[in-house]
Short mmCIF file of C-alpha atoms and ligand atoms in Angstrom, two decimals:
data_model
loop_
_atom_site.label_atom_id
_atom_site.label_comp_id
_atom_site.label_asym_id
_atom_site.label_seq_id
_atom_site.Cartn_x
_atom_site.Cartn_y
_atom_site.Cartn_z
CA MET A 19 164.64 23.77 78.19
CA ILE A 20 161.77 23.07 75.78
CA ILE A 21 158.94 25.56 75.18
CA SER A 22 155.63 24.60 74.52
CA TYR A 23 153.67 26.09 72.00
CA LEU A 24 149.99 27.19 71.60
CA LYS A 25 149.41 24.93 68.88
CA VAL A 26 151.87 22.72 66.32
CA ILE A 27 150.70 21.27 63.06
CA GLU A 28 152.82 18.57 61.42
CA GLY A 29 152.69 18.12 57.94
CA THR A 30 153.88 19.08 54.43
CA SER A 31 154.15 22.68 53.01
CA PHE A 32 154.59 24.76 50.36
CA SER A 33 155.36 28.73 50.37
CA SER A 34 156.59 31.26 48.17
CA SER A 35 160.41 31.84 48.47
CA SER A 36 160.29 34.45 45.66
CA GLN A 37 158.04 35.96 42.71
CA THR A 38 159.03 32.61 40.60
CA GLU A 39 159.68 30.04 43.36
CA VAL A 40 157.93 27.95 45.83
CA THR A 41 159.49 26.20 48.67
CA TYR A 42 158.53 22.77 49.15
CA GLN A 43 159.02 21.18 53.15
CA ALA A 44 158.28 17.65 53.30
CA GLN A 45 157.65 17.22 56.77
CA GLN A 46 157.94 19.82 59.52
CA LEU A 47 156.40 21.02 62.81
CA ILE A 48 154.97 24.38 62.61
CA CYS A 49 154.82 25.94 66.09
CA LEU A 50 152.31 28.63 66.59
CA ASP A 51 152.64 31.11 69.57
CA ASP A 52 150.13 32.75 71.60
CA ASN A 53 149.99 36.13 69.66
CA GLY A 54 149.15 34.06 66.30
CA TYR A 55 152.22 34.23 64.83
CA ILE A 56 154.52 31.41 63.42
CA ALA A 57 157.01 30.94 66.48
CA ARG A 58 159.24 28.03 64.75
CA THR A 59 159.15 25.33 61.89
CA ILE A 60 161.32 22.63 63.14
CA GLU A 61 162.36 19.83 60.61
CA PRO A 62 162.62 16.24 61.37
CA SER A 63 166.73 16.88 61.40
CA ASP A 64 166.61 19.32 64.06
CA SER A 65 167.54 17.97 67.55
CA ASP A 66 164.03 18.89 69.45
CA TYR A 67 161.68 17.86 66.37
CA VAL A 68 160.40 14.63 68.70
CA SER A 69 160.52 16.36 72.17
CA VAL A 70 158.53 19.15 71.04
CA LYS A 71 156.02 16.59 69.24
CA GLN A 72 155.75 14.83 72.30
CA ILE A 73 154.97 17.87 74.50
CA ALA A 74 152.41 18.96 72.13
CA GLN A 75 150.71 15.35 71.99
CA ALA A 76 150.73 15.35 76.00
CA ASN A 77 149.10 18.63 75.93
CA ASP A 78 146.58 18.07 72.89
CA THR A 79 147.74 20.80 70.97
CA LEU A 80 149.27 18.82 67.86
CA THR A 81 147.40 18.74 64.72
CA THR A 82 148.87 15.74 62.48
CA LEU A 83 147.78 16.00 58.84
CA ARG A 84 146.93 13.14 56.84
CA PRO A 85 149.54 12.36 53.73
CA ASN A 86 147.60 14.00 50.85
CA GLN A 87 147.16 17.32 52.87
CA TYR A 88 149.19 20.43 52.40
CA VAL A 89 149.72 23.53 54.19
CA LEU A 90 149.74 26.73 52.69
CA PRO A 91 149.64 30.46 53.54
CA GLY A 92 146.10 31.87 53.33
CA PHE A 93 145.22 33.88 50.69
CA ILE A 94 144.84 37.57 50.31
CA ASP A 95 142.11 38.80 48.41
CA LEU A 96 143.72 42.53 47.56
CA HIS A 97 140.63 44.00 45.84
CA ILE A 98 136.79 43.01 46.47
CA HIS A 99 133.35 44.81 46.77
CA ALA A 100 131.60 43.35 49.85
CA PRO A 101 128.11 44.88 48.86
CA GLN A 102 128.48 43.30 45.41
CA TRP A 103 128.19 39.68 46.48
CA PRO A 104 124.21 39.36 45.79
CA ASN A 105 125.28 40.34 42.20
CA ALA A 106 128.20 37.77 41.48
CA GLY A 107 127.79 36.32 37.94
CA LEU A 108 125.39 38.85 36.85
CA ALA A 109 125.49 41.07 33.78
CA LEU A 110 129.14 40.87 33.07
CA ASP A 111 128.72 41.55 28.95
CA ARG A 112 127.85 44.91 29.81
CA PRO A 113 130.58 47.75 29.55
CA LEU A 114 131.82 49.08 32.86
CA ASN A 115 129.81 52.37 32.92
CA GLU A 116 126.54 50.96 32.07
CA TRP A 117 127.21 47.95 34.41
CA LEU A 118 127.57 50.18 37.13
CA ASN A 119 124.57 52.27 36.92
CA THR A 120 122.51 49.66 35.79
CA TYR A 121 123.20 46.65 38.10
CA THR A 122 125.91 47.90 40.85
CA PHE A 123 124.82 51.31 41.91
CA PRO A 124 120.95 49.99 42.55
CA LEU A 125 122.43 47.17 44.76
CA GLU A 126 124.99 49.12 46.79
CA ALA A 127 122.22 51.84 47.68
CA LYS A 128 120.42 48.93 49.45
CA TYR A 129 122.90 48.75 52.62
CA GLN A 130 121.27 51.85 53.91
CA ASP A 131 119.03 48.57 55.33
CA LEU A 132 121.36 47.16 58.26
CA ASP A 133 119.47 43.91 58.07
CA PHE A 134 120.38 43.28 54.63
CA ALA A 135 123.76 44.13 55.23
CA LYS A 136 124.21 42.07 58.13
CA LEU A 137 122.66 38.96 56.02
CA VAL A 138 125.15 39.56 53.23
CA TYR A 139 128.12 40.40 54.86
CA ASN A 140 127.82 37.22 57.05
CA ASP A 141 127.48 35.12 54.38
CA LEU A 142 130.55 36.57 52.11
CA VAL A 143 133.04 36.49 54.93
CA GLN A 144 132.40 32.91 55.77
CA GLU A 145 132.35 32.25 51.96
CA LEU A 146 135.76 33.76 51.60
CA LEU A 147 137.15 32.07 54.61
CA ALA A 148 135.86 28.66 53.15
CA ASN A 149 137.84 29.55 50.15
CA GLY A 150 141.11 30.00 52.15
CA THR A 151 140.88 33.79 51.93
CA THR A 152 142.28 34.94 55.59
CA THR A 153 142.78 38.47 54.60
CA ALA A 154 140.55 40.87 52.43
CA LEU A 155 140.82 44.49 51.52
CA TYR A 156 137.35 45.41 51.07
CA PHE A 157 135.13 48.26 49.38
CA GLY A 158 131.88 48.89 51.67
CA THR A 159 129.32 51.60 50.52
CA VAL A 160 128.90 54.98 51.32
CA HIS A 161 126.93 53.87 54.52
CA ASN A 162 129.01 53.77 57.76
CA ALA A 163 126.71 51.85 59.63
CA ALA A 164 126.86 49.18 57.15
CA ASN A 165 130.61 49.22 56.99
CA LEU A 166 130.67 48.60 60.52
CA GLU A 167 128.54 45.44 60.18
CA LEU A 168 131.08 44.16 57.64
CA ALA A 169 133.98 44.78 59.98
CA LYS A 170 131.89 43.09 62.74
CA ALA A 171 131.35 40.09 60.24
CA CYS A 172 135.10 40.00 60.15
CA ILE A 173 135.58 40.12 63.74
CA ARG A 174 132.88 37.35 64.23
CA HIS A 175 133.88 34.94 62.04
CA GLY A 176 137.80 35.72 62.30
CA GLN A 177 138.99 37.21 59.25
CA ARG A 178 141.41 40.04 58.85
CA GLY A 179 139.68 42.72 57.28
CA PHE A 180 140.68 45.89 55.50
CA VAL A 181 137.21 48.24 55.05
CA GLY A 182 136.78 51.19 53.22
CA LYS A 183 134.13 53.62 53.40
CA VAL A 184 133.29 54.39 49.80
CA ALA A 185 133.63 58.04 48.75
CA MET A 186 131.45 59.28 45.47
CA ASP A 187 130.50 62.65 45.50
CA ASN A 188 130.50 63.68 42.02
CA PRO A 189 126.70 64.26 41.09
CA ALA A 190 127.81 63.88 37.37
CA GLN A 191 128.91 60.37 37.67
CA THR A 192 126.83 58.97 40.66
CA PRO A 193 122.85 58.80 40.51
CA ASP A 194 121.14 61.05 43.05
CA TYR A 195 119.82 57.92 45.23
CA TYR A 196 123.28 56.76 45.91
CA GLN A 197 126.20 59.32 46.38
CA ASP A 198 127.65 61.51 49.02
CA ALA A 199 125.79 64.72 49.41
CA SER A 200 129.02 66.89 48.94
CA ALA A 201 132.83 66.62 49.59
CA GLN A 202 132.72 67.64 52.87
CA VAL A 203 130.20 64.98 53.66
CA ALA A 204 132.38 62.33 51.89
CA VAL A 205 135.43 63.24 53.65
CA ASP A 206 133.81 63.63 56.96
CA GLN A 207 132.10 60.60 56.80
CA THR A 208 135.28 58.70 55.94
CA GLU A 209 137.15 59.93 59.07
CA GLN A 210 134.03 59.14 61.36
CA PHE A 211 134.41 55.57 59.95
CA ILE A 212 137.90 56.03 60.92
CA GLN A 213 137.13 56.83 64.64
CA GLN A 214 134.16 54.29 64.47
CA LEU A 215 136.59 51.22 63.59
CA GLY A 216 139.15 52.47 66.27
CA GLU A 217 136.47 51.96 68.93
CA LEU A 218 135.43 48.40 67.49
CA ASN A 219 138.76 47.19 67.60
CA GLN A 220 139.24 48.00 71.18
CA THR A 221 136.82 44.67 71.43
CA THR A 222 139.20 42.41 69.46
CA ASP A 223 142.29 41.05 68.92
CA LEU A 224 142.05 40.42 65.08
CA LYS A 225 142.26 44.47 64.18
CA GLN A 226 140.15 45.70 61.32
CA THR A 227 141.80 48.51 59.18
CA PRO A 228 139.84 51.57 57.91
CA VAL A 229 140.95 52.36 54.22
CA ILE A 230 140.59 55.62 52.60
CA THR A 231 138.44 54.85 49.44
CA PRO A 232 137.84 57.08 46.71
CA ARG A 233 135.72 54.66 44.45
CA PHE A 234 137.51 56.44 41.30
CA VAL A 235 138.30 59.64 39.62
CA PRO A 236 134.98 59.52 37.67
CA SER A 237 133.14 59.24 40.92
CA CYS A 238 134.53 61.88 43.00
CA THR A 239 135.11 65.83 42.78
CA PRO A 240 138.31 67.30 42.73
CA ALA A 241 137.52 68.49 46.57
CA SER A 242 136.69 65.21 47.74
CA LEU A 243 140.11 63.82 46.12
CA GLN A 244 142.04 66.58 47.83
CA GLY A 245 140.37 65.93 51.50
CA LEU A 246 140.72 62.30 51.07
CA GLY A 247 144.62 62.86 50.19
CA ASP A 248 144.72 65.06 53.33
CA LEU A 249 143.25 62.22 55.49
CA ALA A 250 145.63 59.52 53.97
CA ARG A 251 148.21 61.78 55.01
CA LYS A 252 146.86 62.56 58.53
CA TYR A 253 146.37 58.95 59.69
CA ASP A 254 148.95 57.19 57.44
CA LEU A 255 146.23 54.77 56.35
CA PRO A 256 146.03 52.82 53.38
CA VAL A 257 144.15 53.81 50.22
CA GLN A 258 142.27 52.05 47.75
CA SER A 259 140.45 52.92 44.46
CA HIS A 260 140.63 51.69 40.81
CA CYS A 261 143.48 52.98 38.30
CA SER A 262 143.20 52.85 34.58
CA GLU A 263 140.70 49.84 34.66
CA SER A 264 139.11 50.46 31.20
CA ASP A 265 139.47 52.41 28.18
CA TRP A 266 136.37 54.41 29.44
CA GLU A 267 138.28 55.15 32.85
CA ASN A 268 141.56 55.96 31.18
CA GLY A 269 139.95 58.47 28.96
CA TYR A 270 137.80 60.10 31.42
CA ALA A 271 140.55 61.61 33.42
CA LEU A 272 142.26 62.55 30.03
CA GLU A 273 139.32 64.34 29.10
CA HIS A 274 138.62 65.88 32.54
CA TYR A 275 141.80 66.40 34.02
CA GLN A 276 144.16 66.59 30.85
CA MET A 277 146.02 63.77 32.97
CA ARG A 278 146.75 60.16 33.19
CA ASP A 279 144.65 58.57 36.01
CA ALA A 280 147.38 57.84 37.79
CA ASP A 281 148.71 61.37 37.94
CA VAL A 282 145.40 62.59 38.91
CA LEU A 283 145.46 60.31 42.28
CA ASP A 284 148.96 61.50 42.58
CA HIS A 285 148.14 64.88 42.26
CA TYR A 286 145.85 64.77 45.27
CA GLY A 287 147.99 62.97 47.57
CA LEU A 288 146.54 59.39 47.33
CA LEU A 289 149.67 57.46 45.60
CA THR A 290 151.30 56.69 48.79
CA ASP A 291 153.26 53.43 49.96
CA LYS A 292 150.10 52.24 51.53
CA ALA A 293 147.93 52.40 48.38
CA VAL A 294 146.46 49.68 46.43
CA MET A 295 144.96 50.57 42.93
CA ALA A 296 142.81 47.99 41.42
CA HIS A 297 143.21 46.67 37.82
CA GLY A 298 145.50 49.13 36.04
CA THR A 299 145.20 47.32 32.90
CA GLN A 300 145.55 50.60 30.73
CA LEU A 301 148.63 51.76 32.91
CA ASN A 302 152.09 52.38 30.86
CA ASP A 303 155.20 52.47 31.64
CA HIS A 304 155.08 56.10 32.81
CA ASP A 305 152.49 54.90 35.47
CA TYR A 306 154.60 52.06 36.36
CA ALA A 307 157.53 54.11 37.13
CA LEU A 308 155.43 56.30 39.49
CA PHE A 309 153.98 53.47 41.14
CA ALA A 310 157.43 51.79 41.97
CA LYS A 311 158.53 55.58 43.02
CA GLN A 312 155.71 56.03 45.58
CA GLY A 313 155.42 52.15 46.48
CA VAL A 314 152.04 51.93 45.16
CA ALA A 315 150.83 48.44 44.56
CA VAL A 316 148.31 47.04 41.90
CA ALA A 317 145.58 44.47 42.82
CA HIS A 318 145.64 42.60 39.50
CA CYS A 319 141.97 40.90 38.92
CA PRO A 320 142.38 38.77 36.03
CA ILE A 321 138.63 37.38 35.90
CA SER A 322 137.01 40.77 36.05
CA ASN A 323 139.60 42.35 33.44
CA VAL A 324 138.21 39.81 31.15
CA TYR A 325 134.77 41.58 31.16
CA PHE A 326 135.73 45.04 31.78
CA GLY A 327 139.47 45.86 31.35
CA ASN A 328 139.47 46.15 27.43
CA ALA A 329 142.64 44.24 27.98
CA VAL A 330 145.40 42.26 29.71
CA LEU A 331 147.45 43.44 32.56
CA PRO A 332 150.97 42.50 31.75
CA VAL A 333 151.60 41.12 35.22
CA LYS A 334 155.16 40.16 34.16
CA ARG A 335 155.97 43.85 32.93
CA VAL A 336 154.93 45.36 36.22
CA LEU A 337 156.60 42.93 38.25
CA ALA A 338 159.66 43.83 36.02
CA HIS A 339 159.33 47.55 37.00
CA HIS A 340 159.51 46.89 40.86
CA VAL A 341 155.60 47.40 41.17
CA LYS A 342 154.05 45.65 44.21
CA THR A 343 151.25 43.43 42.91
CA GLY A 344 148.86 40.96 44.45
CA LEU A 345 145.74 39.23 43.42
CA GLY A 346 141.76 40.15 43.87
CA THR A 347 138.72 38.70 43.06
CA ASP A 348 136.74 41.97 42.14
CA ILE A 349 133.58 40.69 43.25
CA SER A 350 131.33 41.52 41.39
CA GLY A 351 133.07 42.56 38.37
CA GLY A 352 134.77 39.17 38.73
CA TYR A 353 132.19 36.32 39.25
CA SER A 354 134.09 34.23 41.55
CA PRO A 355 134.96 34.56 45.25
CA SER A 356 137.93 31.84 44.88
CA LEU A 357 141.39 32.98 44.47
CA TYR A 358 142.10 29.81 43.27
CA GLN A 359 140.31 30.46 40.32
CA ASN A 360 141.99 33.80 40.05
CA ILE A 361 145.38 32.20 40.11
CA ARG A 362 144.43 30.12 37.01
CA GLN A 363 142.77 32.92 35.23
CA ALA A 364 146.04 34.95 36.03
CA VAL A 365 148.11 32.45 34.16
CA MET A 366 145.79 31.89 31.43
CA SER A 367 145.51 35.27 30.76
CA SER A 368 148.99 35.90 30.59
CA ARG A 369 149.43 32.89 28.07
CA LEU A 370 146.98 34.41 25.68
CA LEU A 371 149.08 37.69 26.01
CA GLN A 372 152.06 35.99 25.28
CA ASP A 373 150.68 33.81 22.47
CA GLY A 374 148.00 36.56 21.15
CA VAL A 375 144.41 35.73 20.15
CA ASP A 376 144.13 36.72 16.53
CA ASN A 377 144.54 33.66 14.27
CA GLN A 378 144.63 35.63 10.89
CA LEU A 379 147.93 37.03 11.93
CA PRO A 380 151.29 35.05 11.91
CA ALA A 381 152.41 33.53 14.87
CA ASP A 382 155.02 35.81 15.45
CA GLN A 383 153.09 38.92 15.35
CA ARG A 384 150.03 37.74 17.42
CA GLY A 385 151.13 38.38 21.19
CA VAL A 386 153.44 40.10 23.36
CA ASN A 387 156.73 38.34 24.02
CA ASP A 388 157.81 37.42 27.76
CA SER A 389 154.21 37.84 28.93
CA ALA A 390 153.26 34.26 30.49
CA ILE A 391 153.41 33.81 34.16
CA SER A 392 153.67 30.51 35.98
CA VAL A 393 151.39 29.07 38.32
CA LYS A 394 154.32 30.06 41.20
CA THR A 395 154.38 33.48 40.25
CA ALA A 396 150.38 33.67 40.31
CA PHE A 397 150.54 31.91 43.81
CA TYR A 398 153.00 34.62 44.97
CA LEU A 399 150.65 37.31 44.07
CA ALA A 400 147.68 35.51 46.31
CA THR A 401 150.16 35.30 49.27
CA LEU A 402 153.35 37.23 49.45
CA GLY A 403 152.73 39.91 47.00
CA GLY A 404 149.26 40.76 48.51
CA ALA A 405 151.04 40.78 52.13
CA GLN A 406 153.84 43.18 50.80
CA SER A 407 150.98 45.45 49.36
CA LEU A 408 149.38 45.78 52.53
CA HIS A 409 152.40 45.91 54.83
CA LEU A 410 151.56 42.46 56.68
CA GLN A 411 153.79 40.15 57.86
CA THR A 412 152.05 37.30 56.51
CA GLY A 413 151.73 35.19 53.08
CA LYS A 414 154.86 32.82 53.90
CA ILE A 415 155.21 29.82 56.06
CA ALA A 416 158.28 30.85 58.46
CA ALA A 417 159.28 32.06 61.94
CA GLY A 418 157.75 35.60 62.63
CA TYR A 419 155.29 35.66 60.20
CA LEU A 420 151.43 35.46 61.05
CA ALA A 421 149.97 32.23 61.45
CA ASP A 422 147.33 32.43 58.58
CA LEU A 423 147.27 29.09 57.09
CA GLN A 424 144.98 26.94 55.07
CA VAL A 425 145.24 23.10 54.82
CA VAL A 426 143.95 21.57 51.78
CA SER A 427 143.82 18.12 50.45
CA LEU A 428 144.94 16.83 47.15
CA LYS A 429 142.30 14.52 45.45
CA ASN A 430 143.55 13.31 42.11
CA VAL A 431 146.35 10.86 43.63
CA PHE A 432 146.72 7.79 41.78
CA GLN A 433 150.50 7.76 41.58
CA ALA A 434 153.41 9.49 43.41
CA ASP A 435 153.81 12.85 41.97
CA ASP A 436 156.95 14.91 42.95
CA ALA A 437 156.82 18.41 44.81
CA ASP A 438 156.36 20.18 41.59
CA ASN A 439 153.34 18.28 40.27
CA ILE A 440 151.28 18.17 43.38
CA PHE A 441 151.89 22.08 43.73
CA GLU A 442 150.53 22.46 40.51
CA LYS A 443 147.52 20.02 40.95
CA LEU A 444 146.66 21.85 44.31
CA MET A 445 146.51 25.20 42.14
CA TYR A 446 144.76 23.72 39.45
CA GLN A 447 142.26 21.18 41.17
CA THR A 448 141.43 22.68 44.52
CA SER A 449 137.72 23.13 45.17
CA GLN A 450 136.15 24.76 48.30
CA ALA A 451 135.48 21.40 49.93
CA ASP A 452 139.19 20.46 49.52
CA ILE A 453 140.05 23.31 52.08
CA GLU A 454 139.62 21.44 54.84
CA GLN A 455 141.00 23.99 57.64
CA VAL A 456 141.89 27.72 57.65
CA TYR A 457 143.96 29.43 60.61
CA VAL A 458 143.82 33.06 60.84
CA GLN A 459 146.23 34.78 63.26
CA GLY A 460 146.54 31.18 65.00
CA GLU A 461 142.66 30.59 65.54
CA GLN A 462 141.04 27.81 63.55
CA VAL A 463 138.05 29.35 61.61
CA LYS A 464 137.26 26.73 59.42
N1 LIG Q 10 134.76 51.29 38.97
C1 LIG Q 10 134.25 52.00 39.64
N2 LIG Q 10 133.61 51.24 40.75
C2 LIG Q 10 133.86 50.11 40.21
C3 LIG Q 10 133.13 48.89 40.65
O1 LIG Q 10 132.48 48.90 41.61
N3 LIG Q 10 133.85 47.72 40.19
C4 LIG Q 10 134.64 47.61 38.83
N4 LIG Q 10 135.44 46.36 38.62
N5 LIG Q 10 135.37 48.89 38.80
C5 LIG Q 10 134.93 50.08 39.29
FE1 LIG Q 11 136.46 46.99 41.94
#
């Protein structure tokens, strides 16, 4: 008996098979089931290729791609501040602490205005989907009404969102116009948001996940960190924060807790195997070992790190320590909502790390050996690496994975290219206009 599928896409695909390898499938049928998963992939050599295709054609559920179109898994943005979208591209020359106080906190404070929140969040979610980002791990603001609008925008436009109510109650490191009034308030409102999102999820098949979100160690008091760690355990939910992002942040923990930033978060129960820590440019081997032991993931944000990181994250070293790693835009610490741009910057930064940058030094003393990553590894970070960090069965084109896909057209085709060349060109040349279709959980959203 031949089964008919909800949707069948016939075309060519690329998908990560490991941290360094990409699988090319010249022609296949990607068959989607009613629940938004890839039920099967069928190759021309399989006996029922023709019959499945004919049935899909007859049912009008077949999409046949053009020769220069390619199917890729949708991207996962593992670290993005939704409220900062209006500031993308601003003030990147300021140090982190000044940037937060002068540009970022005043903007985030505006989200007590729900009309402003709706306007920005609907725009951002559509922008990310148009760029091929099918899942995003969001920082919201302290305001739950606005955070709910972000989750509603994800549902409305069809994106899988992980949304955090930001907790920031340390009066010494937050402005009085934008902070949680106390540790108790920060924790209670985090718990309230978990419940509110639970209710919202009753109305949709595309579930949005609440995330425990201490902004970073400096913004929080020991009491809120403790309370949030307790919530992470009670609800078994993801945690997100920033960890050792910059010299300043790294130094803050040492000065105020006489502990490393990672150890402070661990002390309060925040480094779980559902935790995603942004940046980590200043993490050391001790921290990597801790992350690997606890199953903590790093969200690598290579564009943002150029401005605020004070160093290049040695991604290859992080992966070698068996730390889960994905890719984030860190809007607006990073200027671009595109993970393609971040894939490119991840490769470029890693090459600068390997070669070194000070031309006054002899070549053999300039850089850090064995640091360069390939564009295939950067693609892995944007897909499977992010999926594993969020415990999602997505990021790969294979049976049993969620149908989160993007269809991209290759523009500069003047000669026959082999699969590796096509893949590289797609990674380096794709712009938003070339991303022609996007699917989340089987639903076409672009
Ligand atoms: N550390 C604390 N808050 C922030 C933020 O909004 N952006 C970045 N890049 N780092 C932070
Ligand atoms: Fe950030």
